[in-house]
Amino acid sequence: MSIHRHVSDGPESAAAACARKIADLLETALAGHAEATLAVSGGSTPALMFDSLAALPVDWARVHVFWVDERMVPPTDARSNFLLADQRLLARVRLPRTNVHRIHGELAPSTAARQYAEDVRAFFDLAPGALPHFDVVHLGLGADGHTASLFPGEPLIDDRAGLAAAVHAAHLDSWRVTLLPGVLLAARHTLMLAPGADKADALHNVLRGAYEPRLYPAQVVLHHARNVHCFLDRASAARLT
Ligand code: 6PG
């Protein structure tokens, strides 16, 4: 497990550091290719990072944005991961709408998952059974050690072939659509942004605990993905020293 750990003073500086890394990685990708691909997560943490990223010089017209996961709500719902990114980043950088590849949370979960997988497969022009290599995948970390919408006990944590699936988060009594582990592991660069005291125990369990991915799903990514960067702050890194 080789993880680059970046510990900032607080959530604002952690978010800014993560945004700078994403911008750098996108520009590097664009130096060698016509387009770059970024998959973002939702929740509450990314807002500050999106704000920082929107202010950085990225050739957004050549960046395609996807989502790591989505709640099964309309794109206008305050819980929507699409809405968060759209308001705090995409609208500000005027990302062409053709570059937006959202998960259609307004549909039935299985339909949304199937459509999203088809969108990903078509964009990356994947051969049957192949997985996409996103240039950058941005992940968060739940206090329970989940990432994406791969929650503790989710059998799909062991999946390495699928692209996306609908999962039922029993503890939230809600459905989600999420990219599957094989896609997360195929990313060229993985950036986890996890500041705040409420992440300290999860980070300790995920990074220092025994490898039990069914219990701590984020371990699948942090232990096996390549080019992993964790953007923390002093509060969330408190149990790692
Ligand atoms: C979501 C996210 C999820 C998030 C973690 C952390 O849809 O909620 O994609 O994986 O990254 O739950 O959430 P916070 O940033 O709100 O702590």
PDB file of C-alpha atoms and ligand atoms in Angstrom:
ATOM      1  CA  MET A   1       0.000   0.000   0.000  1.00  0.00           C
ATOM      2  CA  SER A   2       1.733   3.191  -1.147  1.00  0.00           C
ATOM      3  CA  ILE A   3      -0.347   6.200  -0.253  1.00  0.00           C
ATOM      4  CA  HIS A   4       0.756   9.795  -0.543  1.00  0.00           C
ATOM      5  CA  ARG A   5      -0.582  11.467   2.583  1.00  0.00           C
ATOM      6  CA  HIS A   6      -1.123  15.246   2.629  1.00  0.00           C
ATOM      7  CA  VAL A   7      -2.034  16.674   6.051  1.00  0.00           C
ATOM      8  CA  SER A   8      -3.230  20.289   6.087  1.00  0.00           C
ATOM      9  CA  ASP A   9      -4.152  22.524   9.018  1.00  0.00           C
ATOM     10  CA  GLY A  10      -7.900  22.366   8.449  1.00  0.00           C
ATOM     11  CA  PRO A  11     -10.687  21.460   6.007  1.00  0.00           C
ATOM     12  CA  GLU A  12     -10.276  24.566   3.874  1.00  0.00           C
ATOM     13  CA  SER A  13      -6.580  23.995   3.236  1.00  0.00           C
ATOM     14  CA  ALA A  14      -7.125  20.270   2.729  1.00  0.00           C
ATOM     15  CA  ALA A  15      -9.813  21.033   0.137  1.00  0.00           C
ATOM     16  CA  ALA A  16      -7.567  23.535  -1.610  1.00  0.00           C
ATOM     17  CA  ALA A  17      -4.660  21.087  -1.712  1.00  0.00           C
ATOM     18  CA  CYS A  18      -6.904  18.386  -3.174  1.00  0.00           C
ATOM     19  CA  ALA A  19      -8.252  20.813  -5.778  1.00  0.00           C
ATOM     20  CA  ARG A  20      -4.733  21.798  -6.811  1.00  0.00           C
ATOM     21  CA  LYS A  21      -3.784  18.144  -7.264  1.00  0.00           C
ATOM     22  CA  ILE A  22      -6.866  17.458  -9.368  1.00  0.00           C
ATOM     23  CA  ALA A  23      -6.125  20.488 -11.547  1.00  0.00           C
ATOM     24  CA  ASP A  24      -2.506  19.417 -11.973  1.00  0.00           C
ATOM     25  CA  LEU A  25      -3.468  15.861 -12.885  1.00  0.00           C
ATOM     26  CA  LEU A  26      -6.092  17.024 -15.382  1.00  0.00           C
ATOM     27  CA  GLU A  27      -3.636  19.369 -17.067  1.00  0.00           C
ATOM     28  CA  THR A  28      -1.049  16.588 -17.233  1.00  0.00           C
ATOM     29  CA  ALA A  29      -3.627  14.288 -18.809  1.00  0.00           C
ATOM     30  CA  LEU A  30      -4.600  16.998 -21.297  1.00  0.00           C
ATOM     31  CA  ALA A  31      -0.975  17.509 -22.270  1.00  0.00           C
ATOM     32  CA  GLY A  32      -1.010  14.071 -23.797  1.00  0.00           C
ATOM     33  CA  HIS A  33      -4.630  13.500 -24.795  1.00  0.00           C
ATOM     34  CA  ALA A  34      -7.506  15.371 -26.374  1.00  0.00           C
ATOM     35  CA  GLU A  35      -9.727  14.839 -23.348  1.00  0.00           C
ATOM     36  CA  ALA A  36      -9.406  14.067 -19.627  1.00  0.00           C
ATOM     37  CA  THR A  37     -11.843  12.286 -17.335  1.00  0.00           C
ATOM     38  CA  LEU A  38     -12.729  13.100 -13.745  1.00  0.00           C
ATOM     39  CA  ALA A  39     -15.147  11.178 -11.504  1.00  0.00           C
ATOM     40  CA  VAL A  40     -16.316  13.043  -8.406  1.00  0.00           C
ATOM     41  CA  SER A  41     -18.033  12.011  -5.200  1.00  0.00           C
ATOM     42  CA  GLY A  42     -20.727  13.842  -3.277  1.00  0.00           C
ATOM     43  CA  GLY A  43     -21.705  14.337   0.332  1.00  0.00           C
ATOM     44  CA  SER A  44     -20.773  17.473   2.282  1.00  0.00           C
ATOM     45  CA  THR A  45     -16.985  17.470   2.128  1.00  0.00           C
ATOM     46  CA  PRO A  46     -16.485  18.158  -1.613  1.00  0.00           C
ATOM     47  CA  ALA A  47     -18.187  21.594  -1.585  1.00  0.00           C
ATOM     48  CA  LEU A  48     -15.069  23.480  -0.471  1.00  0.00           C
ATOM     49  CA  MET A  49     -12.925  21.466  -2.862  1.00  0.00           C
ATOM     50  CA  PHE A  50     -15.224  22.268  -5.796  1.00  0.00           C
ATOM     51  CA  ASP A  51     -15.072  25.954  -4.858  1.00  0.00           C
ATOM     52  CA  SER A  52     -11.254  25.849  -4.988  1.00  0.00           C
ATOM     53  CA  LEU A  53     -11.175  23.784  -8.174  1.00  0.00           C
ATOM     54  CA  ALA A  54     -13.509  26.208  -9.955  1.00  0.00           C
ATOM     55  CA  ALA A  55     -10.933  28.966  -9.455  1.00  0.00           C
ATOM     56  CA  LEU A  56      -8.008  27.046 -10.956  1.00  0.00           C
ATOM     57  CA  PRO A  57      -6.856  27.229 -14.599  1.00  0.00           C
ATOM     58  CA  VAL A  58      -8.110  24.015 -16.193  1.00  0.00           C
ATOM     59  CA  ASP A  59      -9.087  23.612 -19.850  1.00  0.00           C
ATOM     60  CA  TRP A  60     -12.549  22.448 -18.829  1.00  0.00           C
ATOM     61  CA  ALA A  61     -13.838  22.285 -22.402  1.00  0.00           C
ATOM     62  CA  ARG A  62     -11.704  19.133 -22.711  1.00  0.00           C
ATOM     63  CA  VAL A  63     -12.663  17.557 -19.383  1.00  0.00           C
ATOM     64  CA  HIS A  64     -15.504  15.054 -19.032  1.00  0.00           C
ATOM     65  CA  VAL A  65     -17.019  14.807 -15.555  1.00  0.00           C
ATOM     66  CA  PHE A  66     -18.594  11.645 -14.203  1.00  0.00           C
ATOM     67  CA  TRP A  67     -19.888  10.702 -10.755  1.00  0.00           C
ATOM     68  CA  VAL A  68     -18.585   8.040  -8.404  1.00  0.00           C
ATOM     69  CA  ASP A  69     -22.048   7.614  -6.962  1.00  0.00           C
ATOM     70  CA  GLU A  70     -25.440   9.258  -6.708  1.00  0.00           C
ATOM     71  CA  ARG A  71     -28.465   9.293  -4.512  1.00  0.00           C
ATOM     72  CA  MET A  72     -31.758   8.258  -6.116  1.00  0.00           C
ATOM     73  CA  VAL A  73     -33.233  11.753  -6.154  1.00  0.00           C
ATOM     74  CA  PRO A  74     -33.934  14.239  -8.975  1.00  0.00           C
ATOM     75  CA  PRO A  75     -31.032  16.462 -10.098  1.00  0.00           C
ATOM     76  CA  THR A  76     -32.776  19.423  -8.479  1.00  0.00           C
ATOM     77  CA  ASP A  77     -32.880  17.787  -5.044  1.00  0.00           C
ATOM     78  CA  ALA A  78     -30.555  19.215  -2.377  1.00  0.00           C
ATOM     79  CA  ARG A  79     -29.285  15.672  -1.727  1.00  0.00           C
ATOM     80  CA  SER A  80     -28.149  15.211  -5.323  1.00  0.00           C
ATOM     81  CA  ASN A  81     -24.406  14.723  -5.824  1.00  0.00           C
ATOM     82  CA  PHE A  82     -24.862  16.082  -9.321  1.00  0.00           C
ATOM     83  CA  LEU A  83     -26.464  19.282  -8.000  1.00  0.00           C
ATOM     84  CA  LEU A  84     -23.619  19.866  -5.563  1.00  0.00           C
ATOM     85  CA  ALA A  85     -20.971  19.598  -8.273  1.00  0.00           C
ATOM     86  CA  ASP A  86     -23.069  21.535 -10.777  1.00  0.00           C
ATOM     87  CA  GLN A  87     -23.649  24.500  -8.475  1.00  0.00           C
ATOM     88  CA  ARG A  88     -20.146  24.656  -6.956  1.00  0.00           C
ATOM     89  CA  LEU A  89     -18.061  23.704  -9.987  1.00  0.00           C
ATOM     90  CA  LEU A  90     -19.615  22.868 -13.349  1.00  0.00           C
ATOM     91  CA  ALA A  91     -21.765  25.989 -13.711  1.00  0.00           C
ATOM     92  CA  ARG A  92     -18.888  28.204 -12.582  1.00  0.00           C
ATOM     93  CA  VAL A  93     -16.435  26.814 -15.129  1.00  0.00           C
ATOM     94  CA  ARG A  94     -19.143  26.596 -17.759  1.00  0.00           C
ATOM     95  CA  LEU A  95     -18.396  22.953 -18.441  1.00  0.00           C
ATOM     96  CA  PRO A  96     -20.074  22.055 -21.745  1.00  0.00           C
ATOM     97  CA  ARG A  97     -23.213  20.084 -20.943  1.00  0.00           C
ATOM     98  CA  THR A  98     -22.045  17.390 -23.373  1.00  0.00           C
ATOM     99  CA  ASN A  99     -19.152  16.831 -20.947  1.00  0.00           C
ATOM    100  CA  VAL A 100     -21.501  16.123 -18.036  1.00  0.00           C
ATOM    101  CA  HIS A 101     -22.137  12.419 -17.467  1.00  0.00           C
ATOM    102  CA  ARG A 102     -24.468  12.344 -14.496  1.00  0.00           C
ATOM    103  CA  ILE A 103     -26.188   9.359 -12.949  1.00  0.00           C
ATOM    104  CA  HIS A 104     -29.917   9.845 -13.508  1.00  0.00           C
ATOM    105  CA  GLY A 105     -31.093   9.702  -9.934  1.00  0.00           C
ATOM    106  CA  GLU A 106     -34.649  10.454 -10.991  1.00  0.00           C
ATOM    107  CA  LEU A 107     -34.955   7.001 -12.574  1.00  0.00           C
ATOM    108  CA  ALA A 108     -35.474   3.613 -10.973  1.00  0.00           C
ATOM    109  CA  PRO A 109     -32.158   2.491  -9.390  1.00  0.00           C
ATOM    110  CA  SER A 110     -31.535  -0.442 -11.704  1.00  0.00           C
ATOM    111  CA  THR A 111     -32.417   1.626 -14.774  1.00  0.00           C
ATOM    112  CA  ALA A 112     -30.133   4.455 -13.680  1.00  0.00           C
ATOM    113  CA  ALA A 113     -27.286   2.022 -13.037  1.00  0.00           C
ATOM    114  CA  ARG A 114     -27.714   0.347 -16.413  1.00  0.00           C
ATOM    115  CA  GLN A 115     -27.897   3.643 -18.284  1.00  0.00           C
ATOM    116  CA  TYR A 116     -24.849   4.978 -16.472  1.00  0.00           C
ATOM    117  CA  ALA A 117     -22.830   1.866 -17.253  1.00  0.00           C
ATOM    118  CA  GLU A 118     -23.860   2.205 -20.901  1.00  0.00           C
ATOM    119  CA  ASP A 119     -22.774   5.869 -20.909  1.00  0.00           C
ATOM    120  CA  VAL A 120     -19.399   4.983 -19.408  1.00  0.00           C
ATOM    121  CA  ARG A 121     -18.956   2.056 -21.808  1.00  0.00           C
ATOM    122  CA  ALA A 122     -19.808   4.230 -24.801  1.00  0.00           C
ATOM    123  CA  PHE A 123     -17.624   7.167 -23.788  1.00  0.00           C
ATOM    124  CA  PHE A 124     -14.562   4.988 -23.148  1.00  0.00           C
ATOM    125  CA  ASP A 125     -15.418   2.797 -26.152  1.00  0.00           C
ATOM    126  CA  LEU A 126     -14.914  -0.251 -23.978  1.00  0.00           C
ATOM    127  CA  ALA A 127     -14.587  -3.749 -25.374  1.00  0.00           C
ATOM    128  CA  PRO A 128     -16.836  -6.286 -23.656  1.00  0.00           C
ATOM    129  CA  GLY A 129     -15.511  -6.953 -20.166  1.00  0.00           C
ATOM    130  CA  ALA A 130     -13.062  -4.036 -20.217  1.00  0.00           C
ATOM    131  CA  LEU A 131     -12.943  -1.399 -17.488  1.00  0.00           C
ATOM    132  CA  PRO A 132     -12.543   2.389 -17.912  1.00  0.00           C
ATOM    133  CA  HIS A 133      -9.417   4.155 -16.729  1.00  0.00           C
ATOM    134  CA  PHE A 134     -10.499   7.492 -15.320  1.00  0.00           C
ATOM    135  CA  ASP A 135      -7.639   9.972 -15.198  1.00  0.00           C
ATOM    136  CA  VAL A 136      -8.753  11.131 -11.752  1.00  0.00           C
ATOM    137  CA  VAL A 137     -11.215   9.633  -9.284  1.00  0.00           C
ATOM    138  CA  HIS A 138     -12.145  11.753  -6.274  1.00  0.00           C
ATOM    139  CA  LEU A 139     -13.436   9.849  -3.257  1.00  0.00           C
ATOM    140  CA  GLY A 140     -14.730  10.734   0.180  1.00  0.00           C
ATOM    141  CA  LEU A 141     -14.719   8.593   3.293  1.00  0.00           C
ATOM    142  CA  GLY A 142     -17.673   7.856   5.505  1.00  0.00           C
ATOM    143  CA  ALA A 143     -17.282   7.684   9.284  1.00  0.00           C
ATOM    144  CA  ASP A 144     -18.112   3.983   8.922  1.00  0.00           C
ATOM    145  CA  GLY A 145     -15.264   3.427   6.477  1.00  0.00           C
ATOM    146  CA  HIS A 146     -17.356   3.417   3.300  1.00  0.00           C
ATOM    147  CA  THR A 147     -16.357   5.115   0.101  1.00  0.00           C
ATOM    148  CA  ALA A 148     -18.403   5.719  -3.006  1.00  0.00           C
ATOM    149  CA  SER A 149     -21.663   4.039  -2.054  1.00  0.00           C
ATOM    150  CA  LEU A 150     -19.939   0.831  -1.039  1.00  0.00           C
ATOM    151  CA  PHE A 151     -21.124   0.486   2.526  1.00  0.00           C
ATOM    152  CA  PRO A 152     -19.985  -2.052   5.139  1.00  0.00           C
ATOM    153  CA  GLY A 153     -21.383  -5.496   4.403  1.00  0.00           C
ATOM    154  CA  GLU A 154     -22.062  -4.759   0.719  1.00  0.00           C
ATOM    155  CA  PRO A 155     -21.328  -7.976  -1.246  1.00  0.00           C
ATOM    156  CA  LEU A 156     -20.350  -5.924  -4.331  1.00  0.00           C
ATOM    157  CA  ILE A 157     -17.196  -4.896  -2.464  1.00  0.00           C
ATOM    158  CA  ASP A 158     -15.741  -8.129  -3.869  1.00  0.00           C
ATOM    159  CA  ASP A 159     -16.812  -7.329  -7.447  1.00  0.00           C
ATOM    160  CA  ARG A 160     -13.969  -6.568  -9.846  1.00  0.00           C
ATOM    161  CA  ALA A 161     -15.702  -6.869 -13.229  1.00  0.00           C
ATOM    162  CA  GLY A 162     -18.770  -4.637 -13.134  1.00  0.00           C
ATOM    163  CA  LEU A 163     -18.990  -0.943 -14.001  1.00  0.00           C
ATOM    164  CA  ALA A 164     -21.859   0.361 -11.900  1.00  0.00           C
ATOM    165  CA  ALA A 165     -24.702  -0.998  -9.810  1.00  0.00           C
ATOM    166  CA  ALA A 166     -27.707  -0.012  -7.754  1.00  0.00           C
ATOM    167  CA  VAL A 167     -27.123  -0.731  -4.077  1.00  0.00           C
ATOM    168  CA  HIS A 168     -29.525  -0.511  -1.156  1.00  0.00           C
ATOM    169  CA  ALA A 169     -28.104   1.345   1.836  1.00  0.00           C
ATOM    170  CA  ALA A 170     -30.209  -0.327   4.510  1.00  0.00           C
ATOM    171  CA  HIS A 171     -29.004   1.973   7.283  1.00  0.00           C
ATOM    172  CA  LEU A 172     -30.080   4.953   5.208  1.00  0.00           C
ATOM    173  CA  ASP A 173     -33.199   3.200   3.918  1.00  0.00           C
ATOM    174  CA  SER A 174     -32.292   4.463   0.483  1.00  0.00           C
ATOM    175  CA  TRP A 175     -30.970   3.318  -2.866  1.00  0.00           C
ATOM    176  CA  ARG A 176     -27.802   4.566  -4.486  1.00  0.00           C
ATOM    177  CA  VAL A 177     -26.016   3.998  -7.783  1.00  0.00           C
ATOM    178  CA  THR A 178     -22.265   3.552  -7.453  1.00  0.00           C
ATOM    179  CA  LEU A 179     -19.217   2.786  -9.509  1.00  0.00           C
ATOM    180  CA  LEU A 180     -17.953  -0.652  -8.600  1.00  0.00           C
ATOM    181  CA  PRO A 181     -14.553  -1.529  -7.103  1.00  0.00           C
ATOM    182  CA  GLY A 182     -13.008  -2.700 -10.368  1.00  0.00           C
ATOM    183  CA  VAL A 183     -13.564   0.753 -11.869  1.00  0.00           C
ATOM    184  CA  LEU A 184     -12.184   2.511  -8.795  1.00  0.00           C
ATOM    185  CA  LEU A 185      -9.088   0.297  -8.907  1.00  0.00           C
ATOM    186  CA  ALA A 186      -8.592   0.983 -12.627  1.00  0.00           C
ATOM    187  CA  ALA A 187      -8.252   4.738 -12.071  1.00  0.00           C
ATOM    188  CA  ARG A 188      -4.959   6.295 -13.068  1.00  0.00           C
ATOM    189  CA  HIS A 189      -5.021   8.505  -9.961  1.00  0.00           C
ATOM    190  CA  THR A 190      -7.203   8.270  -6.860  1.00  0.00           C
ATOM    191  CA  LEU A 191      -7.622  11.226  -4.529  1.00  0.00           C
ATOM    192  CA  MET A 192      -9.418  10.787  -1.212  1.00  0.00           C
ATOM    193  CA  LEU A 193     -10.437  13.985   0.572  1.00  0.00           C
ATOM    194  CA  ALA A 194     -11.203  13.229   4.221  1.00  0.00           C
ATOM    195  CA  PRO A 195     -10.744  16.151   6.629  1.00  0.00           C
ATOM    196  CA  GLY A 196     -12.474  16.583   9.978  1.00  0.00           C
ATOM    197  CA  ALA A 197     -12.429  14.903  13.371  1.00  0.00           C
ATOM    198  CA  ASP A 198     -15.336  12.667  12.377  1.00  0.00           C
ATOM    199  CA  LYS A 199     -13.022  10.872   9.931  1.00  0.00           C
ATOM    200  CA  ALA A 200     -10.238  10.142  12.432  1.00  0.00           C
ATOM    201  CA  ASP A 201     -11.508   6.747  13.574  1.00  0.00           C
ATOM    202  CA  ALA A 202     -12.390   5.647  10.038  1.00  0.00           C
ATOM    203  CA  LEU A 203      -8.944   6.618   8.767  1.00  0.00           C
ATOM    204  CA  HIS A 204      -7.295   4.737  11.624  1.00  0.00           C
ATOM    205  CA  ASN A 205      -9.387   1.628  10.907  1.00  0.00           C
ATOM    206  CA  VAL A 206      -8.904   1.819   7.159  1.00  0.00           C
ATOM    207  CA  LEU A 207      -5.198   2.597   7.165  1.00  0.00           C
ATOM    208  CA  ARG A 208      -3.991   0.958  10.360  1.00  0.00           C
ATOM    209  CA  GLY A 209      -6.533  -1.794  10.969  1.00  0.00           C
ATOM    210  CA  ALA A 210      -6.521  -5.358   9.725  1.00  0.00           C
ATOM    211  CA  TYR A 211      -7.553  -5.750   6.089  1.00  0.00           C
ATOM    212  CA  GLU A 212     -11.290  -6.376   6.354  1.00  0.00           C
ATOM    213  CA  PRO A 213     -12.858  -4.692   3.319  1.00  0.00           C
ATOM    214  CA  ARG A 214     -16.345  -6.001   4.041  1.00  0.00           C
ATOM    215  CA  LEU A 215     -16.094  -4.028   7.292  1.00  0.00           C
ATOM    216  CA  TYR A 216     -14.111  -1.079   5.890  1.00  0.00           C
ATOM    217  CA  PRO A 217     -14.869  -0.837   2.147  1.00  0.00           C
ATOM    218  CA  ALA A 218     -12.471   2.057   1.596  1.00  0.00           C
ATOM    219  CA  GLN A 219      -9.642  -0.404   2.230  1.00  0.00           C
ATOM    220  CA  VAL A 220     -10.243  -1.945  -1.205  1.00  0.00           C
ATOM    221  CA  VAL A 221      -9.197   1.308  -2.822  1.00  0.00           C
ATOM    222  CA  LEU A 222      -6.587   2.511  -0.375  1.00  0.00           C
ATOM    223  CA  HIS A 223      -4.808  -0.822  -0.287  1.00  0.00           C
ATOM    224  CA  HIS A 224      -4.942  -1.706  -3.989  1.00  0.00           C
ATOM    225  CA  ALA A 225      -5.467   1.362  -6.147  1.00  0.00           C
ATOM    226  CA  ARG A 226      -2.421   3.007  -7.739  1.00  0.00           C
ATOM    227  CA  ASN A 227      -1.290   6.596  -7.291  1.00  0.00           C
ATOM    228  CA  VAL A 228      -3.437   7.161  -4.198  1.00  0.00           C
ATOM    229  CA  HIS A 229      -3.310  10.577  -2.544  1.00  0.00           C
ATOM    230  CA  CYS A 230      -5.109  11.198   0.763  1.00  0.00           C
ATOM    231  CA  PHE A 231      -5.881  14.798   1.627  1.00  0.00           C
ATOM    232  CA  LEU A 232      -6.445  15.041   5.381  1.00  0.00           C
ATOM    233  CA  ASP A 233      -6.260  17.669   8.067  1.00  0.00           C
ATOM    234  CA  ARG A 234      -4.753  17.527  11.557  1.00  0.00           C
ATOM    235  CA  ALA A 235      -8.103  16.524  13.070  1.00  0.00           C
ATOM    236  CA  SER A 236      -8.721  13.587  10.736  1.00  0.00           C
ATOM    237  CA  ALA A 237      -5.088  12.454  10.842  1.00  0.00           C
ATOM    238  CA  ALA A 238      -4.989  12.582  14.656  1.00  0.00           C
ATOM    239  CA  ARG A 239      -4.934   8.783  15.066  1.00  0.00           C
ATOM    240  CA  LEU A 240      -2.402   8.106  12.319  1.00  0.00           C
ATOM    241  CA  THR A 241       0.763   9.433  14.010  1.00  0.00           C
TER     242      THR A 241
HETATM  243  C1  6PG B   1     -22.190  10.333  -0.975  1.00  0.00           C
HETATM  244  C2  6PG B   1     -20.707  10.279  -1.235  1.00  0.00           C
HETATM  245  C3  6PG B   1     -20.079   9.444  -0.165  1.00  0.00           C
HETATM  246  C4  6PG B   1     -19.266  10.416   0.655  1.00  0.00           C
HETATM  247  C5  6PG B   1     -19.074   9.926   2.057  1.00  0.00           C
HETATM  248  C6  6PG B   1     -18.521  11.057   2.928  1.00  0.00           C
HETATM  249  O1  6PG B   1     -22.982  10.198  -1.912  1.00  0.00           O
HETATM  250  O2  6PG B   1     -22.520  10.584   0.202  1.00  0.00           O
HETATM  251  O3  6PG B   1     -20.329   9.983  -2.477  1.00  0.00           O
HETATM  252  O4  6PG B   1     -19.276   8.389  -0.555  1.00  0.00           O
HETATM  253  O5  6PG B   1     -18.012  10.614   0.041  1.00  0.00           O
HETATM  254  O6  6PG B   1     -20.328   9.514   2.552  1.00  0.00           O
HETATM  255  O7  6PG B   1     -19.544  12.015   3.018  1.00  0.00           O
HETATM  256  P1  6PG B   1     -19.248  13.456   3.678  1.00  0.00           P
HETATM  257  O8  6PG B   1     -18.341  14.175   2.737  1.00  0.00           O
HETATM  258  O9  6PG B   1     -20.608  14.089   3.760  1.00  0.00           O
HETATM  259  O10 6PG B   1     -18.614  13.202   5.022  1.00  0.00           O
END
